[in-house]
Amino acid sequence: ETGVTQSPTHLIKTRGQQVTLRCSSQSGHNTVSWYQQALGQGPQFIFQYYREEENGRGNFPPRFSGLQFPNYSSELNVNALELDDSALYLCASNGGGLNYGYTFGSGTRLTVV
Amino acid sequence: QKEVEQDPGPLSVPEGAIVSLNCTYSNSAFQYFMWYRQYSRKGPELLMYTYSSGNKEDGRFTAQVDKSSKYISLFIRDSQPSDSATYLCAVGRRGGNKLTFGTGTQLKVEL
């Protein structure tokens, strides 16, 4: 069973609204990454946090923002939602360094109407 | 050109068959290679992880990397209906902070 927990599992929002997605990392993992997975596509990197600091960002606009807390849990915030933001949002954690064995959560399915 | 190319399938095989899943990548800077399995409505689950050319075996699964051809493969022996899922290849750079995924291949193993 995965050690990464995401909430909520499903969410429906209206275009223009704001949303906050939450992630609880696997115990001992200080690095958390967020990915967006559109239907029929592979996950796309949004950004990564390491020890509460952003540590790299993919090709996503500034209305996608995040936070990592001292207990290594994390939030993904999306402002001014657009229809194309409808996707599965995945949180992944690892112990940092060169270990690419990311553990993914089950994701939050966001639908923007 | 996408950094990672993967045939989306779907691929349908009979139970017990050997399955071959493949990806190509464009950048020789990628040095870490992974295969993830994703069941419907679930997050990706790491199956295999390697950072060198050659083969790595784990039970019924074998990952193969050919850096000279920029080609990675996953073989599944004695496939089972429970192997029915989407298989994602992913690559990463040494010292990098992200994984780059293929689009995923949908596999169905039929009784």
Short mmCIF file of C-alpha atoms in Angstrom, two decimals:
data_model
loop_
_atom_site.label_atom_id
_atom_site.label_comp_id
_atom_site.label_asym_id
_atom_site.label_seq_id
_atom_site.Cartn_x
_atom_site.Cartn_y
_atom_site.Cartn_z
CA GLU A 1 0.00 0.00 0.00
CA THR A 2 1.31 3.44 -0.98
CA GLY A 3 2.69 5.68 1.76
CA VAL A 4 1.63 8.85 -0.08
CA THR A 5 -1.87 10.07 0.70
CA GLN A 6 -3.73 12.64 -1.37
CA SER A 7 -6.97 14.46 -0.71
CA PRO A 8 -9.57 14.89 -1.92
CA THR A 9 -9.88 11.96 -4.35
CA HIS A 10 -12.32 13.77 -6.62
CA LEU A 11 -13.22 17.40 -7.06
CA ILE A 12 -15.48 19.39 -9.37
CA LYS A 13 -14.83 23.11 -9.77
CA THR A 14 -16.16 25.89 -11.96
CA ARG A 15 -13.97 27.75 -14.42
CA GLY A 16 -12.33 30.74 -12.73
CA GLN A 17 -12.40 29.24 -9.25
CA GLN A 18 -9.39 28.34 -7.11
CA VAL A 19 -8.51 24.89 -5.79
CA THR A 20 -6.14 23.45 -3.17
CA LEU A 21 -4.99 19.85 -3.34
CA ARG A 22 -3.19 18.17 -0.45
CA CYS A 23 -0.52 15.52 -0.14
CA SER A 24 0.97 13.69 2.80
CA SER A 25 4.40 12.32 1.89
CA GLN A 26 5.74 8.90 2.74
CA SER A 27 7.49 8.84 6.10
CA GLY A 28 11.15 9.92 5.83
CA HIS A 29 10.74 11.46 2.38
CA ASN A 30 11.78 15.12 2.27
CA THR A 31 11.17 15.71 -1.43
CA VAL A 32 7.74 16.04 -2.97
CA SER A 33 6.84 16.53 -6.61
CA TRP A 34 3.53 17.29 -8.28
CA TYR A 35 2.50 15.99 -11.68
CA GLN A 36 -0.50 16.60 -13.92
CA GLN A 37 -1.82 13.64 -15.91
CA ALA A 38 -4.34 14.37 -18.63
CA LEU A 39 -6.51 11.52 -19.88
CA GLY A 40 -4.52 9.15 -22.07
CA GLN A 41 -1.23 10.93 -21.37
CA GLY A 42 1.77 10.40 -19.16
CA PRO A 43 2.26 12.56 -16.07
CA GLN A 44 3.74 16.01 -16.68
CA PHE A 45 6.04 17.59 -14.09
CA ILE A 46 4.59 20.69 -12.41
CA PHE A 47 7.17 21.41 -9.69
CA GLN A 48 9.18 19.90 -6.88
CA TYR A 49 9.72 20.96 -3.27
CA TYR A 50 12.72 20.04 -1.16
CA ARG A 51 12.87 21.06 2.49
CA GLU A 52 10.09 23.62 2.00
CA GLU A 53 11.75 25.34 -0.98
CA GLU A 54 10.74 25.06 -4.64
CA ASN A 55 13.39 22.99 -6.38
CA GLY A 56 12.48 23.15 -10.02
CA ARG A 57 9.41 23.87 -12.08
CA GLY A 58 7.97 22.50 -15.30
CA ASN A 59 6.21 24.36 -18.08
CA PHE A 60 3.21 25.49 -16.04
CA PRO A 61 1.99 29.09 -15.53
CA PRO A 62 2.37 30.96 -12.22
CA ARG A 63 -1.26 30.32 -11.31
CA PHE A 64 0.02 26.86 -10.33
CA SER A 65 1.72 27.29 -6.97
CA GLY A 66 2.71 25.08 -4.09
CA LEU A 67 3.82 24.79 -0.51
CA GLN A 68 5.71 22.23 1.51
CA PHE A 69 5.37 22.20 5.27
CA PRO A 70 7.91 21.26 7.99
CA ASN A 71 6.35 17.79 8.28
CA TYR A 72 6.97 17.44 4.50
CA SER A 73 3.29 17.44 3.61
CA SER A 74 2.45 19.60 0.61
CA GLU A 75 -0.22 21.59 -1.16
CA LEU A 76 -0.84 22.38 -4.81
CA ASN A 77 -2.86 25.51 -5.47
CA VAL A 78 -4.36 26.41 -8.81
CA ASN A 79 -5.93 29.81 -9.37
CA ALA A 80 -8.27 30.96 -12.14
CA LEU A 81 -9.13 27.42 -13.17
CA GLU A 82 -9.46 26.67 -16.86
CA LEU A 83 -11.26 23.79 -18.55
CA ASP A 84 -7.89 22.35 -19.63
CA ASP A 85 -6.87 22.03 -15.99
CA SER A 86 -9.16 19.00 -15.78
CA ALA A 87 -6.79 16.11 -15.05
CA LEU A 88 -5.47 13.69 -12.47
CA TYR A 89 -3.05 15.49 -10.14
CA LEU A 90 -0.40 13.24 -8.68
CA CYS A 91 1.88 13.81 -5.75
CA ALA A 92 5.14 11.85 -5.55
CA SER A 93 7.72 11.71 -2.79
CA ASN A 94 11.20 10.30 -2.36
CA GLY A 95 14.15 10.58 -0.07
CA GLY A 96 15.94 13.06 -2.29
CA GLY A 97 19.39 12.81 -3.79
CA LEU A 98 19.86 10.52 -6.77
CA ASN A 99 17.12 8.13 -5.70
CA TYR A 100 14.50 8.25 -8.41
CA GLY A 101 12.30 5.66 -6.82
CA TYR A 102 9.40 8.04 -6.47
CA THR A 103 6.33 6.82 -4.60
CA PHE A 104 3.13 8.20 -6.07
CA GLY A 105 -0.19 8.78 -4.41
CA SER A 106 -3.46 7.72 -6.02
CA GLY A 107 -4.08 11.27 -7.17
CA THR A 108 -6.87 13.81 -7.13
CA ARG A 109 -9.20 13.80 -10.09
CA LEU A 110 -10.07 17.43 -10.84
CA THR A 111 -12.89 18.28 -13.20
CA VAL A 112 -13.38 21.91 -14.25
CA VAL A 113 -16.78 22.74 -15.71
CA GLN B 1 9.71 15.70 -31.09
CA LYS B 2 8.76 14.38 -27.67
CA GLU B 3 11.62 13.56 -25.32
CA VAL B 4 10.13 10.11 -24.69
CA GLU B 5 8.10 8.19 -27.24
CA GLN B 6 5.91 5.25 -26.30
CA ASP B 7 3.34 3.33 -28.33
CA PRO B 8 0.00 3.89 -26.56
CA GLY B 9 -1.46 0.55 -27.64
CA PRO B 10 -3.82 -0.89 -26.64
CA LEU B 11 -1.98 -4.20 -26.56
CA SER B 12 -4.00 -7.38 -26.01
CA VAL B 13 -2.30 -10.72 -25.31
CA PRO B 14 -3.42 -14.15 -24.08
CA GLU B 15 -2.60 -15.28 -20.56
CA GLY B 16 0.88 -16.78 -20.35
CA ALA B 17 2.29 -14.76 -23.24
CA ILE B 18 5.56 -12.84 -23.11
CA VAL B 19 4.87 -9.12 -23.35
CA SER B 20 7.34 -6.61 -24.74
CA LEU B 21 6.84 -2.92 -24.02
CA ASN B 22 9.16 -0.31 -25.47
CA CYS B 23 10.13 3.35 -25.33
CA THR B 24 12.64 5.52 -27.12
CA TYR B 25 14.15 8.72 -25.79
CA SER B 26 15.92 11.55 -27.53
CA ASN B 27 18.41 12.97 -25.04
CA SER B 28 21.57 11.12 -24.03
CA ALA B 29 21.61 13.15 -20.80
CA PHE B 30 18.95 10.81 -19.42
CA GLN B 31 20.69 8.30 -17.19
CA TYR B 32 17.89 6.92 -15.02
CA PHE B 33 15.23 4.67 -16.44
CA MET B 34 12.06 3.48 -14.80
CA TRP B 35 8.94 1.53 -15.55
CA TYR B 36 5.73 2.28 -13.69
CA ARG B 37 2.47 0.34 -13.71
CA GLN B 38 -0.78 2.26 -13.36
CA TYR B 39 -4.10 0.61 -12.70
CA SER B 40 -7.29 2.45 -13.52
CA ARG B 41 -8.03 5.27 -11.06
CA LYS B 42 -4.72 4.69 -9.25
CA GLY B 43 -1.36 6.42 -9.14
CA PRO B 44 1.71 4.97 -10.90
CA GLU B 45 3.52 2.18 -9.04
CA LEU B 46 7.27 1.76 -9.54
CA LEU B 47 8.10 -1.62 -11.11
CA MET B 48 11.69 -1.35 -12.23
CA TYR B 49 14.47 1.22 -11.85
CA THR B 50 17.88 1.13 -13.47
CA TYR B 51 20.67 3.54 -14.29
CA SER B 52 22.84 1.53 -16.62
CA SER B 53 22.69 -0.27 -19.93
CA GLY B 54 21.90 -3.94 -19.81
CA ASN B 55 19.25 -6.06 -18.19
CA LYS B 56 17.68 -6.01 -14.75
CA GLU B 57 15.41 -8.81 -13.66
CA ASP B 58 12.80 -8.93 -10.90
CA GLY B 59 10.57 -11.98 -10.88
CA ARG B 60 8.57 -12.09 -14.10
CA PHE B 61 9.75 -8.61 -15.10
CA THR B 62 12.94 -7.73 -17.00
CA ALA B 63 13.96 -4.17 -17.82
CA GLN B 64 16.42 -3.63 -20.65
CA VAL B 65 18.28 -0.43 -21.48
CA ASP B 66 20.30 0.23 -24.62
CA LYS B 67 21.84 3.68 -24.24
CA SER B 68 23.54 3.54 -27.64
CA SER B 69 20.13 3.26 -29.31
CA LYS B 70 18.28 5.29 -26.67
CA TYR B 71 15.86 2.40 -26.34
CA ILE B 72 14.31 0.93 -23.21
CA SER B 73 12.17 -2.17 -22.87
CA LEU B 74 10.13 -4.03 -20.30
CA PHE B 75 9.46 -7.73 -20.72
CA ILE B 76 6.77 -9.53 -18.79
CA ARG B 77 6.97 -13.32 -18.73
CA ASP B 78 4.01 -15.61 -18.09
CA SER B 79 1.62 -12.66 -18.25
CA GLN B 80 -1.43 -12.76 -15.98
CA PRO B 81 -4.81 -11.01 -16.15
CA SER B 82 -3.68 -9.04 -13.08
CA ASP B 83 -0.95 -7.51 -15.27
CA SER B 84 -3.67 -5.66 -17.20
CA ALA B 85 -2.82 -2.01 -16.66
CA THR B 86 -1.12 0.97 -18.29
CA TYR B 87 2.66 0.77 -18.31
CA LEU B 88 4.59 4.04 -18.25
CA CYS B 89 8.26 4.42 -19.01
CA ALA B 90 10.04 7.34 -17.34
CA VAL B 91 13.52 8.83 -17.61
CA GLY B 92 15.53 11.20 -15.47
CA ARG B 93 18.79 13.10 -15.58
CA ARG B 94 21.60 12.68 -13.10
CA GLY B 95 21.16 15.43 -10.53
CA GLY B 96 17.83 16.38 -12.09
CA ASN B 97 14.59 16.94 -10.28
CA LYS B 98 11.92 15.55 -12.53
CA LEU B 99 10.84 12.45 -14.38
CA THR B 100 9.85 12.63 -18.02
CA PHE B 101 7.20 10.08 -18.86
CA GLY B 102 6.04 8.38 -22.01
CA THR B 103 2.33 8.43 -22.82
CA GLY B 104 1.87 4.92 -21.45
CA THR B 105 0.95 1.61 -23.12
CA GLN B 106 -2.38 0.07 -22.20
CA LEU B 107 -2.02 -3.70 -21.76
CA LYS B 108 -4.82 -6.24 -21.50
CA VAL B 109 -4.05 -9.86 -20.67
CA GLU B 110 -6.98 -12.06 -21.57
CA LEU B 111 -7.94 -15.45 -20.15
#
